[in-house]
Amino acid sequence: MKVPYLKKKPELKSCHNVEWEDNYSWIHQENILEVLQDKTKLLPEVKKYLEDENEYTDYHLKNTKNVQKILFDEIKARIKLDDESLPFKDHSYEYWTKTTAKGNYSIKLRKKIGSSEIEEIWNGDKEKEKLNVEYFGVGDLEVSNNDQYLGYSLDTKGSEYYTIYVRNIKNNKIISKKIKETSGSIIFSLDDKYLFYSKLDENHRARKIYRHKIGDFESEDELIFEEKSEAFTVSIGLSSDEKYYFINTSDHNTSEQYYFHVNEIKPNPKLIIKREKGILYSVNSWNGKFYNHTNKNAEDFKIDISETLENQNWETFIPAKKEVLIGGLSFLNNWIIRSETSDALDKLFVIDTSTNNEEELIFSDEKVCVPGVSLTQRNRDTDEVYVSYSSPKTPSRVYKYNLKTKSKTLVKEQEIPSGHNIDDYIVERIEFKSHDGRMVPLTITRHKNTKINGTANLLLYGYGSYGSSMSPSFSSTRLSLINRNIIWATAHIRGGMEKGMKWWKEGKLTNKKNTFEDYIYAAKYLIENNYTSKGKIIGMGGSAGGLLMGAVVNQAPELFLGIIMAVPFVDSLTTNLDHSLPLTVGEFDEFGNAKENKEHFDYIFSYAPYNNIKKMDYPHILITTSLSDNRVLFDEPAKFTAKLRDYKTDNNLLLLKTEMNAGHGGKSGRDGAIEEIVLDYAFALKISEKI
């Protein structure tokens, strides 16, 4: 089949007295944010190129159609399709969700406490059918405090512009005007006269908090708070004791918070602590005291406590620990539950507030597992919570746990209908030495029959940005590769927070290359220790993990059999130089500001995947993207693919698949999500010659 071709229209770019040529910059449209909402505005020439690439991908993967069907069926067979969540007890009702074998979207149910009559208040599949849309994204689904109204927000393009609706649950009638171009979150006032939401500006940044009067179809909504910095985005939430609203405004590494009382007739947000560059803080209110989760004078966070916000006198409640990330707090009348993370493993602790004694909650003897805790009810006068854990080989188990008596009852276990034997799998946690001597955690999951003699293929997953940690939780989908003798390894590389804030700092700004080096050294470790061999590794990463993939494949292509990159941030220099794009300004503290800082420019230029494509052999590459993605614009992977086609000297596969009706998170619905995983896995099996 004819290789897709994107026309070259050379543009000479320059910054800081450096010039470079970009043959494909023309595909980026000035009205790109309009294109995300209305694809008819896409340049016809670009649309044809994306469609040609899709046809080319389909052509080269046509011999995987049968295995795609097998993969789809087996992945779906591991999901309990008719399933229900555990109930959450509100004041008058119990609420829970369920999924069905036929449906793709969740159903929200409730019943009055003490009653057996179940009421369906939301059915995602029916709502999607009513709207007759291909993409159906639910941002929020909130019931009012009086249990009479349902607030919900929808994105029907994938562009993350959410419209808020409020309906009467009894008759399903819309009772308020629809509110367009919001971030999606909904907070009802405690008296249910109003709802609070954040509005997106022309650059898709949430910088204003509004209050909408429920029942009003005409009036302008009331502006409560406006953030002046283009780098910061805002959100609003209710305190744990339901006495205050907190407005949080932040970028990735600096935050500021305001508060107002729930009873204020005209909300007047008051500043808690003035923002200070590099300082993150989050204040909550409970039992007449205020708790501040902050990294002020505590790199890996601590929790301070104060009796008042008017005359603040912060004292240490939970002290800082070196390279141990101190998490937030959950409150009950007699208990406080908190978390810690170190060496890419989480721990839970419970404090008895009557004695101040603290102990760790341990529910598994597995070394590598993910514990969790959630509330069972809105009334905090209880000793019971839900606690859960999973591991790379163990499906999720949830217990109802009594903090006082320490008794536990298994209330939900993730079922694998097609069967799953945890003894068939081996999970290892090792640490390897990176280029500068830092020890990096690596989680390895394999089938017990997979030989460690260098013959196995291995999928190496990585992310390493924004302080996001990769959790070693259970994934039933990965078993489709692991059961076919492909080892799954997750590298907990710098740029995440698996080993605290320092781990993040060592993988961002002008330390970003540590992220790439850690990943490359992970690959080398796995080769040297016979988990796999050179040229048998499949790299995988999405979004900023796609930046990682682009950087490492330019740097060390010989290590890889193939690369799978989803919605990849591969034209990072161009995006960083364009301050009108939704995420750029808010990420100066993550990647730098190339436009105004020559050191940042030179550094980004030296690793940006698009700018560092070379005339050399590349491994097999599958790139997936979405037309309505506002976080990583489709033109980044499109440009990267076109340039790579021009430069690469091999005959390996280079495939670009664009979802024409989806956003950053890919297709909507359960089946849509499975289809995307299946495409990636089928590609992996094809290049591994396992089809």
Coordinates of N, CA and C in Angstrom, one line a residue, residues 204-375:
H204 N -8.9 27.4 27.3 CA -9.3 26.1 27.9 C -8.6 26.0 29.3
R205 N -8.6 27.1 30.1 CA -8.0 27.1 31.4 C -9.1 27.5 32.4
A206 N -9.3 26.7 33.5 CA -10.3 27.1 34.5 C -9.7 28.1 35.4
R207 N -10.2 29.4 35.2 CA -9.6 30.5 36.0 C -10.7 31.3 36.8
K208 N -12.0 30.8 36.7 CA -13.1 31.6 37.3 C -14.0 30.6 38.0
I209 N -14.4 30.9 39.3 CA -15.4 30.2 40.0 C -16.7 31.0 40.0
Y210 N -17.8 30.3 39.6 CA -19.1 31.0 39.5 C -20.1 30.3 40.5
R211 N -21.1 31.1 40.9 CA -22.2 30.5 41.6 C -23.5 30.6 40.8
H212 N -24.1 29.5 40.5 CA -25.4 29.5 39.7 C -26.6 29.3 40.6
K213 N -27.6 30.1 40.5 CA -28.8 29.9 41.2 C -29.7 28.9 40.6
I214 N -30.0 27.8 41.3 CA -30.8 26.7 40.7 C -32.2 27.2 40.4
G215 N -32.7 26.9 39.2 CA -34.0 27.3 38.8 C -34.0 28.5 37.9
D216 N -32.8 29.2 37.8 CA -32.7 30.4 37.0 C -32.3 30.0 35.6
F217 N -33.1 30.5 34.6 CA -32.8 30.3 33.2 C -32.3 31.5 32.5
E218 N -32.4 32.7 33.2 CA -32.1 33.9 32.5 C -30.8 34.6 33.0
S219 N -30.6 34.8 34.3 CA -29.6 35.7 34.8 C -28.2 35.2 34.5
E220 N -27.3 36.2 34.6 CA -25.9 35.8 34.5 C -25.5 35.2 35.9
D221 N -24.6 34.2 35.8 CA -24.2 33.6 37.1 C -23.2 34.5 37.8
E222 N -23.2 34.4 39.1 CA -22.4 35.3 40.0 C -20.9 34.8 40.0
L223 N -20.0 35.7 39.7 CA -18.6 35.4 39.8 C -18.1 35.5 41.2
I224 N -17.6 34.4 41.7 CA -17.2 34.3 43.1 C -15.7 34.6 43.3
F225 N -14.9 34.1 42.3 CA -13.4 34.2 42.4 C -12.8 34.2 41.0
E226 N -11.8 35.0 40.8 CA -11.1 35.0 39.5 C -9.6 34.9 39.7
E227 N -8.9 34.0 39.1 CA -7.5 33.9 39.1 C -6.9 34.7 38.0
K228 N -6.0 35.6 38.4 CA -5.4 36.5 37.4 C -4.2 35.9 36.6
S229 N -3.5 35.0 37.2 CA -2.4 34.4 36.6 C -2.8 33.4 35.5
E230 N -2.3 33.5 34.3 CA -2.6 32.5 33.3 C -2.1 31.1 33.6
A231 N -1.1 31.0 34.5 CA -0.5 29.7 34.8 C -1.3 28.9 35.8
F232 N -2.2 29.5 36.5 CA -2.9 28.9 37.6 C -4.3 28.5 37.1
T233 N -4.8 27.3 37.6 CA -6.2 27.0 37.4 C -6.9 26.8 38.8
V234 N -8.2 26.9 38.8 CA -8.9 26.9 40.0 C -9.9 25.8 40.2
S235 N -10.2 25.4 41.4 CA -11.3 24.4 41.7 C -11.9 24.8 43.1
I236 N -13.1 24.2 43.4 CA -13.7 24.5 44.6 C -14.2 23.2 45.3
G237 N -14.1 23.1 46.6 CA -14.6 21.9 47.3 C -15.1 22.3 48.7
L238 N -15.7 21.3 49.3 CA -16.3 21.4 50.6 C -15.4 20.8 51.6
S239 N -15.2 21.4 52.8 CA -14.4 20.9 53.8 C -15.0 19.6 54.4
S240 N -14.1 18.8 55.1 CA -14.6 17.5 55.6 C -15.7 17.7 56.6
D241 N -15.7 18.8 57.4 CA -16.7 19.0 58.4 C -17.9 19.8 57.8
E242 N -17.9 20.1 56.5 CA -19.0 20.7 55.8 C -19.3 22.1 56.4
K243 N -18.2 22.8 56.9 CA -18.4 24.1 57.4 C -17.9 25.2 56.5
Y244 N -17.0 24.9 55.6 CA -16.4 25.9 54.7 C -16.3 25.3 53.3
Y245 N -16.3 26.3 52.3 CA -15.9 26.0 51.0 C -14.4 26.5 50.8
F246 N -13.6 25.6 50.2 CA -12.2 26.0 49.9 C -12.0 26.1 48.4
I247 N -11.5 27.3 48.0 CA -11.1 27.5 46.6 C -9.6 27.3 46.5
N248 N -9.2 26.4 45.6 CA -7.8 26.1 45.4 C -7.4 26.6 44.1
T249 N -6.3 27.4 44.0 CA -5.7 27.8 42.8 C -4.2 27.5 42.7
S250 N -3.8 26.9 41.6 CA -2.5 26.3 41.6 C -2.0 26.1 40.2
D251 N -0.6 26.0 40.1 CA 0.0 25.3 38.9 C 0.5 24.0 39.4
H252 N 1.5 23.4 38.8 CA 2.0 22.1 39.2 C 2.8 22.1 40.5
N253 N 3.4 23.3 40.9 CA 4.2 23.2 42.1 C 4.1 24.4 43.0
T254 N 3.0 25.2 42.8 CA 2.7 26.4 43.7 C 1.2 26.4 43.9
S255 N 0.8 26.6 45.1 CA -0.7 26.7 45.3 C -1.1 27.8 46.3
E256 N -2.3 28.2 46.2 CA -2.9 29.2 47.1 C -4.3 28.8 47.4
Q257 N -4.8 29.1 48.6 CA -6.2 28.7 48.9 C -6.9 29.8 49.6
Y258 N -8.2 29.8 49.3 CA -9.2 30.8 49.9 C -10.3 30.0 50.6
Y259 N -11.0 30.6 51.5 CA -12.1 30.0 52.1 C -13.3 30.9 52.4
F260 N -14.5 30.4 52.4 CA -15.6 31.2 52.9 C -16.6 30.2 53.6
H261 N -17.3 30.7 54.6 CA -18.2 29.9 55.4 C -19.4 29.5 54.5
V262 N -19.9 28.2 54.8 CA -21.1 27.7 54.0 C -22.3 28.6 54.1
N263 N -22.4 29.3 55.2 CA -23.6 30.1 55.5 C -23.5 31.6 55.0
E264 N -22.4 31.9 54.4 CA -22.3 33.3 53.8 C -23.3 33.5 52.7
I265 N -24.2 34.6 52.9 CA -25.2 34.9 51.9 C -24.5 35.3 50.6
K266 N -23.5 36.2 50.7 CA -22.8 36.6 49.5 C -21.3 36.1 49.8
P267 N -20.9 35.0 49.1 CA -19.6 34.5 49.4 C -18.5 35.5 49.2
N268 N -17.6 35.5 50.2 CA -16.4 36.5 50.2 C -15.2 35.6 50.5
P269 N -14.5 35.1 49.4 CA -13.4 34.2 49.7 C -12.2 35.0 50.3
K270 N -11.7 34.4 51.4 CA -10.6 35.0 52.2 C -9.3 34.2 52.0
L271 N -8.2 34.9 51.8 CA -6.9 34.2 51.6 C -6.5 33.5 52.9
I272 N -6.0 32.3 52.7 CA -5.4 31.6 53.9 C -3.9 31.8 54.0
I273 N -3.1 31.5 53.0 CA -1.7 31.8 53.0 C -1.3 32.2 51.6
K274 N -0.6 33.4 51.5 CA -0.2 33.9 50.2 C 0.7 32.9 49.5
R275 N 0.5 32.9 48.2 CA 1.3 31.9 47.4 C 2.8 32.3 47.4
E276 N 3.5 31.2 47.4 CA 5.0 31.3 47.4 C 5.5 30.3 46.5
K277 N 6.3 30.8 45.5 CA 6.8 29.9 44.4 C 7.4 28.6 45.0
G278 N 7.0 27.5 44.5 CA 7.5 26.2 44.9 C 6.8 25.6 46.1
I279 N 5.9 26.3 46.7 CA 5.2 25.9 48.0 C 3.8 25.4 47.6
L280 N 3.5 24.2 47.9 CA 2.2 23.6 47.8 C 1.5 23.5 49.2
Y281 N 0.3 23.8 49.3 CA -0.4 23.6 50.5 C -1.9 23.3 50.3
S282 N -2.5 22.6 51.2 CA -4.0 22.3 51.1 C -4.5 22.2 52.5
V283 N -5.5 23.1 52.8 CA -6.0 23.2 54.1 C -7.4 22.5 54.2
N284 N -7.7 21.8 55.2 CA -9.0 21.2 55.5 C -9.4 21.5 56.9
S285 N -10.7 21.3 57.1 CA -11.3 21.7 58.4 C -12.0 20.5 59.0
W286 N -11.7 20.3 60.3 CA -12.3 19.2 61.0 C -12.3 19.4 62.5
N287 N -13.5 19.3 63.1 CA -13.7 19.3 64.6 C -13.1 20.5 65.2
G288 N -13.3 21.7 64.6 CA -12.9 23.0 65.2 C -11.4 23.3 64.9
K289 N -10.7 22.4 64.1 CA -9.3 22.7 63.8 C -9.1 22.7 62.3
F290 N -7.9 23.3 61.9 CA -7.6 23.3 60.5 C -6.3 22.6 60.3
Y291 N -6.2 21.7 59.3 CA -5.1 20.9 59.0 C -4.5 21.3 57.6
N292 N -3.2 21.5 57.6 CA -2.5 22.0 56.4 C -1.5 21.0 55.9
H293 N -1.8 20.5 54.8 CA -0.8 19.5 54.1 C 0.1 20.3 53.2
T294 N 1.3 20.4 53.6 CA 2.2 21.4 52.9 C 3.7 20.9 52.8
N295 N 4.4 21.4 51.8 CA 5.8 21.2 51.7 C 6.6 22.4 52.1
K296 N 6.0 23.3 52.8 CA 6.8 24.4 53.3 C 7.8 23.9 54.4
N297 N 9.1 24.1 54.2 CA 10.1 23.6 55.1 C 10.0 22.1 55.3
A298 N 9.5 21.4 54.3 CA 9.3 20.0 54.4 C 9.2 19.4 53.0
E299 N 10.3 19.1 52.4 CA 10.3 18.7 51.0 C 9.3 17.7 50.6
D300 N 9.2 16.7 51.4 CA 8.2 15.6 51.2 C 6.9 15.7 51.9
F301 N 6.6 16.9 52.3 CA 5.3 17.3 52.9 C 5.3 16.9 54.4
K302 N 4.4 17.6 55.1 CA 4.1 17.4 56.5 C 2.7 17.9 56.7
I303 N 2.1 17.7 57.9 CA 0.8 18.2 58.2 C 0.9 19.1 59.4
D304 N 0.5 20.3 59.3 CA 0.4 21.2 60.4 C -1.0 21.4 60.9
I305 N -1.2 21.9 62.1 CA -2.5 22.1 62.6 C -2.6 23.5 63.3
S306 N -3.8 24.1 63.1 CA -4.0 25.5 63.7 C -5.5 25.5 64.2
E307 N -5.7 26.3 65.3 CA -7.0 26.4 65.9 C -7.9 27.3 65.1
T308 N -7.3 28.2 64.3 CA -8.0 29.2 63.6 C -7.3 29.6 62.3
L309 N -8.1 30.2 61.4 CA -7.5 30.7 60.2 C -7.3 32.2 60.3
E310 N -8.1 32.9 61.2 CA -8.0 34.3 61.3 C -6.7 34.7 62.0
N311 N -6.3 34.0 63.0 CA -5.0 34.2 63.7 C -4.2 32.9 63.7
Q312 N -3.6 32.6 62.5 CA -3.0 31.3 62.3 C -1.8 31.1 63.2
N313 N -1.7 29.9 63.8 CA -0.6 29.5 64.6 C -0.3 28.0 64.3
W314 N 0.4 27.8 63.2 CA 0.6 26.4 62.8 C 1.6 25.6 63.6
E315 N 1.2 24.5 64.1 CA 2.1 23.6 64.8 C 2.1 22.2 64.0
T316 N 3.2 21.5 64.2 CA 3.4 20.2 63.5 C 2.5 19.2 64.0
F317 N 1.7 18.5 63.1 CA 0.8 17.4 63.5 C 1.4 16.1 63.1
I318 N 1.8 16.0 61.8 CA 2.6 14.9 61.2 C 3.9 15.4 60.7
P319 N 5.0 15.1 61.3 CA 6.3 15.6 60.8 C 6.7 15.1 59.5
A320 N 7.6 15.8 58.8 CA 8.2 15.4 57.6 C 9.2 14.2 57.8
K321 N 9.4 13.4 56.8 CA 10.3 12.3 56.8 C 11.1 12.3 55.5
K322 N 12.4 12.1 55.5 CA 13.2 12.2 54.2 C 12.8 11.1 53.2
E323 N 12.5 11.5 52.0 CA 12.2 10.6 50.9 C 11.0 9.7 51.2
V324 N 10.1 10.2 52.1 CA 8.8 9.5 52.4 C 7.8 10.6 52.2
L325 N 6.9 10.3 51.2 CA 5.9 11.3 50.8 C 4.7 11.2 51.8
I326 N 4.5 12.2 52.6 CA 3.4 12.3 53.5 C 2.1 12.7 52.8
G327 N 1.1 11.8 52.9 CA -0.2 12.0 52.2 C -1.2 12.8 53.0
G328 N -2.4 13.0 52.5 CA -3.4 13.7 53.2 C -4.1 12.9 54.3
L329 N -5.2 13.5 54.8 CA -5.9 12.9 55.9 C -7.4 12.7 55.6
S330 N -7.9 11.6 56.1 CA -9.4 11.3 56.1 C -9.9 11.3 57.6
F331 N -11.0 12.0 57.8 CA -11.5 12.2 59.2 C -12.7 11.4 59.5
L332 N -12.8 10.7 60.7 CA -14.0 10.3 61.3 C -14.0 10.9 62.7
N333 N -15.2 10.8 63.4 CA -15.3 11.4 64.7 C -14.2 11.0 65.6
N334 N -13.8 9.7 65.6 CA -12.8 9.2 66.6 C -11.5 8.8 65.9
W335 N -11.4 9.0 64.6 CA -10.2 8.4 63.9 C -9.7 9.4 62.9
I336 N -8.4 9.3 62.6 CA -7.8 10.0 61.5 C -7.0 9.0 60.7
I337 N -7.2 8.9 59.4 CA -6.5 8.0 58.6 C -5.6 8.7 57.6
R338 N -4.4 8.3 57.5 CA -3.4 9.0 56.6 C -2.6 8.0 55.8
S339 N -1.9 8.5 54.8 CA -1.1 7.6 53.9 C 0.4 8.2 53.8
E340 N 1.3 7.2 53.4 CA 2.7 7.6 53.1 C 3.1 6.8 51.9
T341 N 4.0 7.3 51.2 CA 4.6 6.6 50.0 C 6.1 6.7 50.1
S342 N 6.8 5.5 50.0 CA 8.2 5.5 49.9 C 8.6 4.3 49.0
D343 N 9.7 4.5 48.2 CA 10.2 3.4 47.3 C 9.0 2.8 46.5
A344 N 8.2 3.7 46.0 CA 7.1 3.3 45.1 C 6.1 2.3 45.8
L345 N 5.9 2.4 47.1 CA 5.0 1.6 47.8 C 4.2 2.5 48.8
D346 N 2.9 2.3 48.9 CA 2.0 3.1 49.8 C 1.8 2.3 51.1
K347 N 1.6 3.1 52.1 CA 1.2 2.6 53.4 C 0.1 3.4 54.0
L348 N -0.8 2.8 54.8 CA -1.9 3.4 55.5 C -1.7 3.4 57.0
F349 N -2.0 4.5 57.7 CA -1.9 4.6 59.1 C -3.2 5.1 59.7
V350 N -3.6 4.7 60.9 CA -4.8 5.2 61.6 C -4.4 5.7 62.9
I351 N -4.9 6.9 63.2 CA -4.7 7.5 64.5 C -6.0 7.5 65.4
D352 N -5.9 7.0 66.6 CA -7.0 7.0 67.5 C -7.0 8.4 68.2
T353 N -7.9 9.2 67.9 CA -7.9 10.6 68.4 C -8.1 10.7 69.9
S354 N -8.6 9.7 70.6 CA -8.7 9.7 72.0 C -7.4 9.5 72.7
T355 N -6.5 8.8 72.1 CA -5.2 8.4 72.7 C -4.0 9.0 71.9
N356 N -4.3 9.4 70.7 CA -3.2 9.8 69.7 C -2.3 8.7 69.3
N357 N -2.6 7.5 69.7 CA -1.8 6.3 69.2 C -2.0 6.1 67.7
E358 N -0.9 5.7 67.0 CA -1.0 5.5 65.6 C -0.5 4.1 65.3
E359 N -1.2 3.4 64.4 CA -0.7 2.1 63.9 C -0.9 2.0 62.4
E360 N -0.1 1.1 61.8 CA -0.2 0.9 60.4 C -1.3 -0.1 60.1
L361 N -2.1 0.1 59.0 CA -3.1 -0.9 58.6 C -2.4 -1.8 57.6
I362 N -2.4 -3.1 57.9 CA -1.7 -4.0 57.0 C -2.8 -5.1 56.7
F363 N -3.0 -5.4 55.4 CA -4.1 -6.4 55.1 C -3.5 -7.4 54.1
S364 N -2.3 -7.4 53.8 CA -1.7 -8.4 52.9 C -0.3 -8.6 53.3
D365 N 0.2 -9.8 53.0 CA 1.6 -10.1 53.3 C 2.4 -10.0 52.0
E366 N 1.8 -9.6 50.9 CA 2.5 -9.3 49.6 C 3.4 -8.1 49.8
K367 N 4.6 -8.2 49.3 CA 5.5 -7.1 49.4 C 5.1 -5.9 48.6
V368 N 4.7 -6.2 47.3 CA 4.3 -5.2 46.4 C 2.8 -5.2 46.3
C369 N 2.1 -4.2 46.9 CA 0.6 -4.1 46.8 C 0.2 -2.7 47.0
V370 N -1.0 -2.4 46.7 CA -1.6 -1.1 46.8 C -2.8 -1.0 47.7
P371 N -2.6 -0.4 48.9 CA -3.7 -0.4 49.9 C -4.6 0.9 49.6
G372 N -5.8 0.8 50.0 CA -6.7 2.0 49.8 C -7.7 2.0 50.9
V373 N -8.3 3.2 51.1 CA -9.3 3.4 52.2 C -10.4 4.3 51.7
S374 N -11.6 4.1 52.0 CA -12.7 5.0 51.6 C -13.8 5.0 52.7
L375 N -14.6 6.0 52.7 CA -15.7 6.1 53.7 C -16.9 5.3 53.3

